[in-house]
Coordinates of C-alpha atoms and ligand atoms in Angstrom, one line a residue:
X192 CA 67.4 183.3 136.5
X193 CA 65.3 186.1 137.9
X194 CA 62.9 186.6 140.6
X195 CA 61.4 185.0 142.6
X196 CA 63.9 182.3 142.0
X197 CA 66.7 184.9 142.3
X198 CA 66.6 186.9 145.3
X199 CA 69.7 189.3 146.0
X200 CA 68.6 189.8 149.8
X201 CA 69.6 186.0 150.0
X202 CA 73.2 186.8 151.2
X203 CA 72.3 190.2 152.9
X204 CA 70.5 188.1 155.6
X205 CA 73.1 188.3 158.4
X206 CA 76.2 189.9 159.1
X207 CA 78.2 186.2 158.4
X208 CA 76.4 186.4 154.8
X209 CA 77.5 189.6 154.0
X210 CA 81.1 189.1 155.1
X211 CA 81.0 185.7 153.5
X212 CA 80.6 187.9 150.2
X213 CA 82.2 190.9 150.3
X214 CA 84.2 192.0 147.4
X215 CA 86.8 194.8 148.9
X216 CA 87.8 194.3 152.4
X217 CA 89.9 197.2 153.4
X218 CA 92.7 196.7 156.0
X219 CA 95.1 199.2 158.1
X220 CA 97.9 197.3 155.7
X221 CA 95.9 199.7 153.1
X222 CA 97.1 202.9 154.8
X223 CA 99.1 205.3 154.6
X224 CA 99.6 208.0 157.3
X225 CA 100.9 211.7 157.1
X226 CA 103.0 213.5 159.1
X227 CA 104.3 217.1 159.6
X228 CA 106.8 218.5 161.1
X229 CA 107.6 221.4 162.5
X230 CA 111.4 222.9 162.7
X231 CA 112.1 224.4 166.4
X232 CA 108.8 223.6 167.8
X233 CA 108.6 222.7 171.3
X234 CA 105.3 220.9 171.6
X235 CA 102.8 219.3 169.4
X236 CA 100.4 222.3 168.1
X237 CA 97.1 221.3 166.7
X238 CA 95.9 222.0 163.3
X239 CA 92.5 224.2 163.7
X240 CA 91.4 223.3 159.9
X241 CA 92.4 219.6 160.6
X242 CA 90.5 218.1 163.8
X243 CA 92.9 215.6 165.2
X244 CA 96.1 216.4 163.4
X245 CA 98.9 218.2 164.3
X246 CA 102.2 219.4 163.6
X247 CA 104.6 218.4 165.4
X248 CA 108.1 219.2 167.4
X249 CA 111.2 216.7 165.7
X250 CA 111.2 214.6 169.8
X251 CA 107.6 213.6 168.6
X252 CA 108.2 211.6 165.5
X253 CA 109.4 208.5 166.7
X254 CA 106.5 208.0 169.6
X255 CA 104.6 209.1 166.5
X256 CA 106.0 206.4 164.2
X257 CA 105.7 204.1 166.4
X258 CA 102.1 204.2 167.7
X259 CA 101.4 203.9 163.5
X260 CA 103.2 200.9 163.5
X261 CA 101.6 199.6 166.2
X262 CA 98.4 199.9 164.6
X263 CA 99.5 197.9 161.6
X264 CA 100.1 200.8 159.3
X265 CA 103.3 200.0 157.2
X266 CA 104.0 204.0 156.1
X267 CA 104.0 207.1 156.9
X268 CA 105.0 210.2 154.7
X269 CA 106.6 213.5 156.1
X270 CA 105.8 216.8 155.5
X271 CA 108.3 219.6 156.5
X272 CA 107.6 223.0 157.7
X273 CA 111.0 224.6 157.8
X274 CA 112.3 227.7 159.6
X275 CA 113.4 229.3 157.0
X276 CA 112.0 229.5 153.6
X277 CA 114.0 231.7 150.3
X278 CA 113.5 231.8 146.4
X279 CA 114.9 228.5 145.6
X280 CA 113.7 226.6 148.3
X281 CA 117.1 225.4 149.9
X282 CA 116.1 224.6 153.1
X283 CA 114.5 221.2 151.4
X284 CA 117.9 219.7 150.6
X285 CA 119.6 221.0 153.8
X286 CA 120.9 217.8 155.2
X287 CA 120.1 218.9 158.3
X288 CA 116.5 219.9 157.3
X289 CA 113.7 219.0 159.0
X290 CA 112.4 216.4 157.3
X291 CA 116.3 214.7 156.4
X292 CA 116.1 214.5 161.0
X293 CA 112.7 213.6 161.0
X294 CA 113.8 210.6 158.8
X295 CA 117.3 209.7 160.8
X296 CA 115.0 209.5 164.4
X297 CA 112.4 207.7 162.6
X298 CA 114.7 204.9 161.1
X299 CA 116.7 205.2 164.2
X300 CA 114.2 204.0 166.0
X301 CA 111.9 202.1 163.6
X302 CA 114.3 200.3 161.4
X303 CA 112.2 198.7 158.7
X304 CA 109.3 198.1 161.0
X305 CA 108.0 200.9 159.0
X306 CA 108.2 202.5 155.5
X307 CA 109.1 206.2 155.5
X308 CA 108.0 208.3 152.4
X309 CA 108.8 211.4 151.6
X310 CA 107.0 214.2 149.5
X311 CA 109.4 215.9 147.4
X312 CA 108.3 219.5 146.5
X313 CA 109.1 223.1 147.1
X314 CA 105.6 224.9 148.1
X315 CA 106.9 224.5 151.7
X316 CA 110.3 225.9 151.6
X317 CA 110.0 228.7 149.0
X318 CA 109.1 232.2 150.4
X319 CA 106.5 232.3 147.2
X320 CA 105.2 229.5 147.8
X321 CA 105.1 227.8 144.9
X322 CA 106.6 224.1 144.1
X323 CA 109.3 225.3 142.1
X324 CA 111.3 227.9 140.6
X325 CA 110.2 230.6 139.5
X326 CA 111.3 233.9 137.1
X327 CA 109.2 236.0 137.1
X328 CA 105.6 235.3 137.6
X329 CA 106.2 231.6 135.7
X330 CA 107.5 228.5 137.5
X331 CA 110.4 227.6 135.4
X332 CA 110.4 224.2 134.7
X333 CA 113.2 222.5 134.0
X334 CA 115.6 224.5 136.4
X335 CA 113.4 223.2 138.9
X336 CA 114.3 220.0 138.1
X337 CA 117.8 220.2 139.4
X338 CA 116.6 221.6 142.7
X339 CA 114.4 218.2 142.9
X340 CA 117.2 216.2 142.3
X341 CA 119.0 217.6 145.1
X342 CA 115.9 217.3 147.4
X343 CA 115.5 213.6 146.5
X344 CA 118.8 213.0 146.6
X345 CA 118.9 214.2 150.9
X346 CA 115.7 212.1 151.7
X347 CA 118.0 209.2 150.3
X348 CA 120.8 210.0 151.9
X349 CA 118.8 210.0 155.4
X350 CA 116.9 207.1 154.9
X351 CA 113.6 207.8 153.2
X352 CA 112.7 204.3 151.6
X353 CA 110.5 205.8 149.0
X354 CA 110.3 209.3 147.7
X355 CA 107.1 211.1 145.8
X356 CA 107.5 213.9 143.6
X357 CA 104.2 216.1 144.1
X358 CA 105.3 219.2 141.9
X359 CA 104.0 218.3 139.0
X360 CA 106.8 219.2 137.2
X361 CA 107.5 217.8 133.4
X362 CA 110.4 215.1 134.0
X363 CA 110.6 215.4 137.9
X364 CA 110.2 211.3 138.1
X365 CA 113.0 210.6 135.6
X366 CA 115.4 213.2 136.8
X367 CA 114.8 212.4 140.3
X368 CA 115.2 208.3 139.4
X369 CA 118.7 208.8 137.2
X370 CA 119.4 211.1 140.1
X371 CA 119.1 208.4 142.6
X372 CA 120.9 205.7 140.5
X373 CA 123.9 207.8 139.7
X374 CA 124.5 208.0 143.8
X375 CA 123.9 204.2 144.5
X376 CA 120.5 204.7 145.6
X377 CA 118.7 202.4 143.2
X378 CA 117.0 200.7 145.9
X379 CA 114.9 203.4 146.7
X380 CA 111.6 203.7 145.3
X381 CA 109.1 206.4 143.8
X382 CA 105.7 206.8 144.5
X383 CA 105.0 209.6 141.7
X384 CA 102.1 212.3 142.5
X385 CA 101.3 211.5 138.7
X386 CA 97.6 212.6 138.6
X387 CA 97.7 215.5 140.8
X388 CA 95.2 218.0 140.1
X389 CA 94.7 221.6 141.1
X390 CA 91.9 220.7 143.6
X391 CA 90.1 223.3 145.7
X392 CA 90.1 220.3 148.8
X393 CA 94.0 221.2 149.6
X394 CA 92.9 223.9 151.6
X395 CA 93.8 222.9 155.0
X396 CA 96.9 221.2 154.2
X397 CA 97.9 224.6 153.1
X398 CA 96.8 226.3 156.4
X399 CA 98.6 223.5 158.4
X400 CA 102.2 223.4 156.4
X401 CA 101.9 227.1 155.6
X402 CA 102.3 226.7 151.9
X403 CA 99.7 228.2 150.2
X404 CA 101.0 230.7 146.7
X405 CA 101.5 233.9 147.7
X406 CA 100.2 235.5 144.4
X407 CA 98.1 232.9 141.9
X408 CA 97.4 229.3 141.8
X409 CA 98.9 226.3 140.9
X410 CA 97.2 225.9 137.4
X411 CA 100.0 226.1 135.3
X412 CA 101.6 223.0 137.1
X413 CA 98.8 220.8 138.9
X414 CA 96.1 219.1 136.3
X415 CA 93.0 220.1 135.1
X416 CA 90.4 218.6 137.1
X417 CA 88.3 217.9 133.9
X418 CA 90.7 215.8 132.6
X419 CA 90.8 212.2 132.6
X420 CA 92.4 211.0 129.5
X421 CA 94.9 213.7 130.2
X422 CA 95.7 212.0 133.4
X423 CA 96.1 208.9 132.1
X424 CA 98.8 210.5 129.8
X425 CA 100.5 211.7 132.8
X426 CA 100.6 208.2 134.5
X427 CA 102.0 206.9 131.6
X428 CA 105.1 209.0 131.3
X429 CA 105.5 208.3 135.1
X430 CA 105.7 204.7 134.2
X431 CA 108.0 205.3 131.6
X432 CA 110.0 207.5 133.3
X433 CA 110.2 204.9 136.1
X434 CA 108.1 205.6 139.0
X435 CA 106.9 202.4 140.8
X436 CA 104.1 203.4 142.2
X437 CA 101.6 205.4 140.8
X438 CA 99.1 208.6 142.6
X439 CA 95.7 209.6 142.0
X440 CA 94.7 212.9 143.7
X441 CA 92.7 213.6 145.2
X442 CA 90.9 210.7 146.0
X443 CA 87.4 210.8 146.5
X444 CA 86.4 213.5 143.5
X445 CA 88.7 210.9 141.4
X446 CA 87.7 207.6 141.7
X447 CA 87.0 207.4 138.2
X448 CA 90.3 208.1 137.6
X449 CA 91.6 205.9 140.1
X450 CA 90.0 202.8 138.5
X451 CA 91.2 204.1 135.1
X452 CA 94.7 204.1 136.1
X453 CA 94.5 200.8 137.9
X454 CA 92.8 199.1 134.9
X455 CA 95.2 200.7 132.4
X456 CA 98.2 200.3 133.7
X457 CA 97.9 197.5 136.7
X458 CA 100.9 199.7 138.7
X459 CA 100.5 199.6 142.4
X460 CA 97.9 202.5 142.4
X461 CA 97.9 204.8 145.2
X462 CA 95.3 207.5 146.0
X463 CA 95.7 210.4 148.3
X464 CA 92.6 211.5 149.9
X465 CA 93.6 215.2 151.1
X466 CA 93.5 217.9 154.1
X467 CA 89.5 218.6 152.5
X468 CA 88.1 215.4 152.3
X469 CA 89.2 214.7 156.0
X470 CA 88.2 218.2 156.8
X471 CA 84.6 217.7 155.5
X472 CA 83.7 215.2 157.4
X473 CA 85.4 215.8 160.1
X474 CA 83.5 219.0 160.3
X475 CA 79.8 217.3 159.4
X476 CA 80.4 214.7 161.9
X477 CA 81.1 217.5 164.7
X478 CA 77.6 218.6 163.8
X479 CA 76.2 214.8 163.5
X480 CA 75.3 215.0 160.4
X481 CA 77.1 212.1 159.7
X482 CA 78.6 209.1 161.5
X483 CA 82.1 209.2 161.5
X484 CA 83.5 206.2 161.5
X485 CA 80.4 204.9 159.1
X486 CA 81.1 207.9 156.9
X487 CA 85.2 207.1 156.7
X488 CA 84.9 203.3 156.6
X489 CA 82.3 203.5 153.8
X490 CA 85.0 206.4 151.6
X491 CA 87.9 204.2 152.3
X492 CA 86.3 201.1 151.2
X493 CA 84.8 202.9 147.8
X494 CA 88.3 204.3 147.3
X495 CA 89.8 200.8 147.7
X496 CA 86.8 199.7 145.4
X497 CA 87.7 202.1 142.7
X498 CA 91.4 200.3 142.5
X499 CA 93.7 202.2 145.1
X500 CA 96.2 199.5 146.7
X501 CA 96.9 202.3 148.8
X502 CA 95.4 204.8 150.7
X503 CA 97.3 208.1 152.1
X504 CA 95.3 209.1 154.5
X505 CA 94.7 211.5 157.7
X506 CA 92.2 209.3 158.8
X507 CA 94.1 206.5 159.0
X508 CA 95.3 205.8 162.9
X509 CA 91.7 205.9 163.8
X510 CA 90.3 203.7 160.8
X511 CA 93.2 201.3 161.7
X512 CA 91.8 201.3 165.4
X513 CA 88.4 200.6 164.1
X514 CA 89.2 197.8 161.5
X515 CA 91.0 195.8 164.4
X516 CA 87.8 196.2 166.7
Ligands
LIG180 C1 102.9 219.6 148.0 C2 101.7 218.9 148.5 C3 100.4 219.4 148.7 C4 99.6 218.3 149.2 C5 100.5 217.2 149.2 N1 101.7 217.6 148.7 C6 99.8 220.8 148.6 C7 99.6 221.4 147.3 O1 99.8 220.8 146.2 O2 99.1 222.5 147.3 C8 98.2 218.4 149.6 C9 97.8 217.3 150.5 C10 96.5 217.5 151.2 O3 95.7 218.5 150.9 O4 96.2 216.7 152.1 N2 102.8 220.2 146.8

């Protein structure tokens, strides 16, 4: 059948039609929501290269957590900014680190109204800056390992319900999994950064959790943006080495990846879309030269579209307030 007998602006008559026959609908229950949080701050500061986020003091997290839930987002994930940073990165398995608190008033409060991730790396804590240990120049990989372990290991103890390895480290997910096992903590889950790549769109997360390298890039650890048969080799270890859900990032430069991974492997599928893809159009919409909630409903949706089950997102408070209107 063809035209005139077929005509494809049939069911885009009215708004009914169209809902009638959409094909991805996204929902808040999509969403994920990120957090960071500051040790010793006092009040919420806001983050200049992030319009709308902020990092904020350990009293703010569970009026934070809360108002996510409310919204009908099921998770959140933390990001700490420590006092303290050193070589090896120890304040990221101090048990009274700022994330292991943030997770204890969280649950205290929340209970399982709400699933609490954590991102397990080192960028934030070492005084170098990178997301592991290093000799020399080189980030060492395996004796990182151990330090990941231990990391995990104090998100578990708090509470976290679900950890995610973002280093990028060779053998992070199954060290971190027999890790977890070994101390009775089967029941918690990974969500495996497995196709992270060294993106240029991180830049304000940097800013805002003080992380950037001091000297280099993250090249030698984070993928190969070129790479897409390399990143499905990298999702398939993760698998292997038992990560339960699986990451694409970031998100909107990779939804070929994304749908991929999801076809390949049919693992829940997350996709992170990072500090510069919320940036970007936060910034163009400042300047109206695009409509913001059009311009984040419509990148959402096409991530969704691509295969993401879930979407870690800065936008997501105010994409869950418009999806209920
Ligand atoms: C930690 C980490 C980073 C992001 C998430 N986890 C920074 C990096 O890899 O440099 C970036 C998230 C974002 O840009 O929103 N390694």
């Amino acid at each position: 059948m063809v035209f005139p007998t077929l005509r494809m602006r049939r069911l885009r008559r009215t708004s009914k039609l169209r809902q009638l026959v959409r094909e991805t609908v996204l929902t808040p229950s999509d969403l994920v929501y990120p957090l960071f949080v500051e040790e010793g701050l006092e009040k919420a500061r806001p983050i200049e290269s992030m319009p709308g986020q902020f990092q904020l003091p350990l009293n703010r997290v569970a009026e934070e957590a809360e108002e996510v839930a409310s919204l009908g987002i099921p998770a959140l994930i933390l990001f700490g900014i420590p006092k303290t940073k050193d070589d090896w990165g120890s304040s990221a398995y101090s048990p009274q680190g700022i994330v292991q608190q943030a997770i204890g008033e969280i649950k205290r409060a929340m209970g399982d109204r709400l699933v609490v991730v954590t991102d397990v790396c080192l960028c934030q804590y070492t005084s170098h800056g990178h997301c592991g240990i290093l000799q020399g120049q080189e980030m060492v990989n395996d004796a990182t390992l151990e330090v990941l372990e231990k990391v995990a290991l104090s998100h578990a103890r708090a509470g976290a319900d679900v950890v995610a390895p973002s280093a990028m480290v060779d053998g992070q997910v199954q060290a971190i999994r027999k890790a977890l096992d070994r101390e009775g903590f089967e029941n918690v889950a990974i969500m495996a950064y497995s196709a992270k790549q060294a993106s240029s769109f991180y830049g304000p997360f940097r800013e805002a959790a003080y992380s950037a390298p001091a000297f280099g890039d993250r090249r030698s650890y984070q993928m190969d943006y070129a790479n897409s048969d390399e990143a499905l080799r990298e999702v398939e270890l993760d698998v292997k080495e038992g990560a339960d859900i699986v990451m694409v990032k970031p998100a909107l430069p990779c939804l070929d990846l994304i749908h991929r991974v999801k076809t390949a492997f049919r693992m829940p599928t997350a996709a992170y879309s990072v500090s510069g893809e919320y940036s970007m159009i936060k910034a163009a919409a400042a300047r109206g030269w695009v409509h913001e909630k059009a311009a984040v409903l419509e990148v959402l949706t096409a991530i969704k579209r691509a295969g993401a089950d879930i979407i870690l997102t800065y936008h997501a408070k105010e994409a869950a307030g418009w999806l209920k209107e």
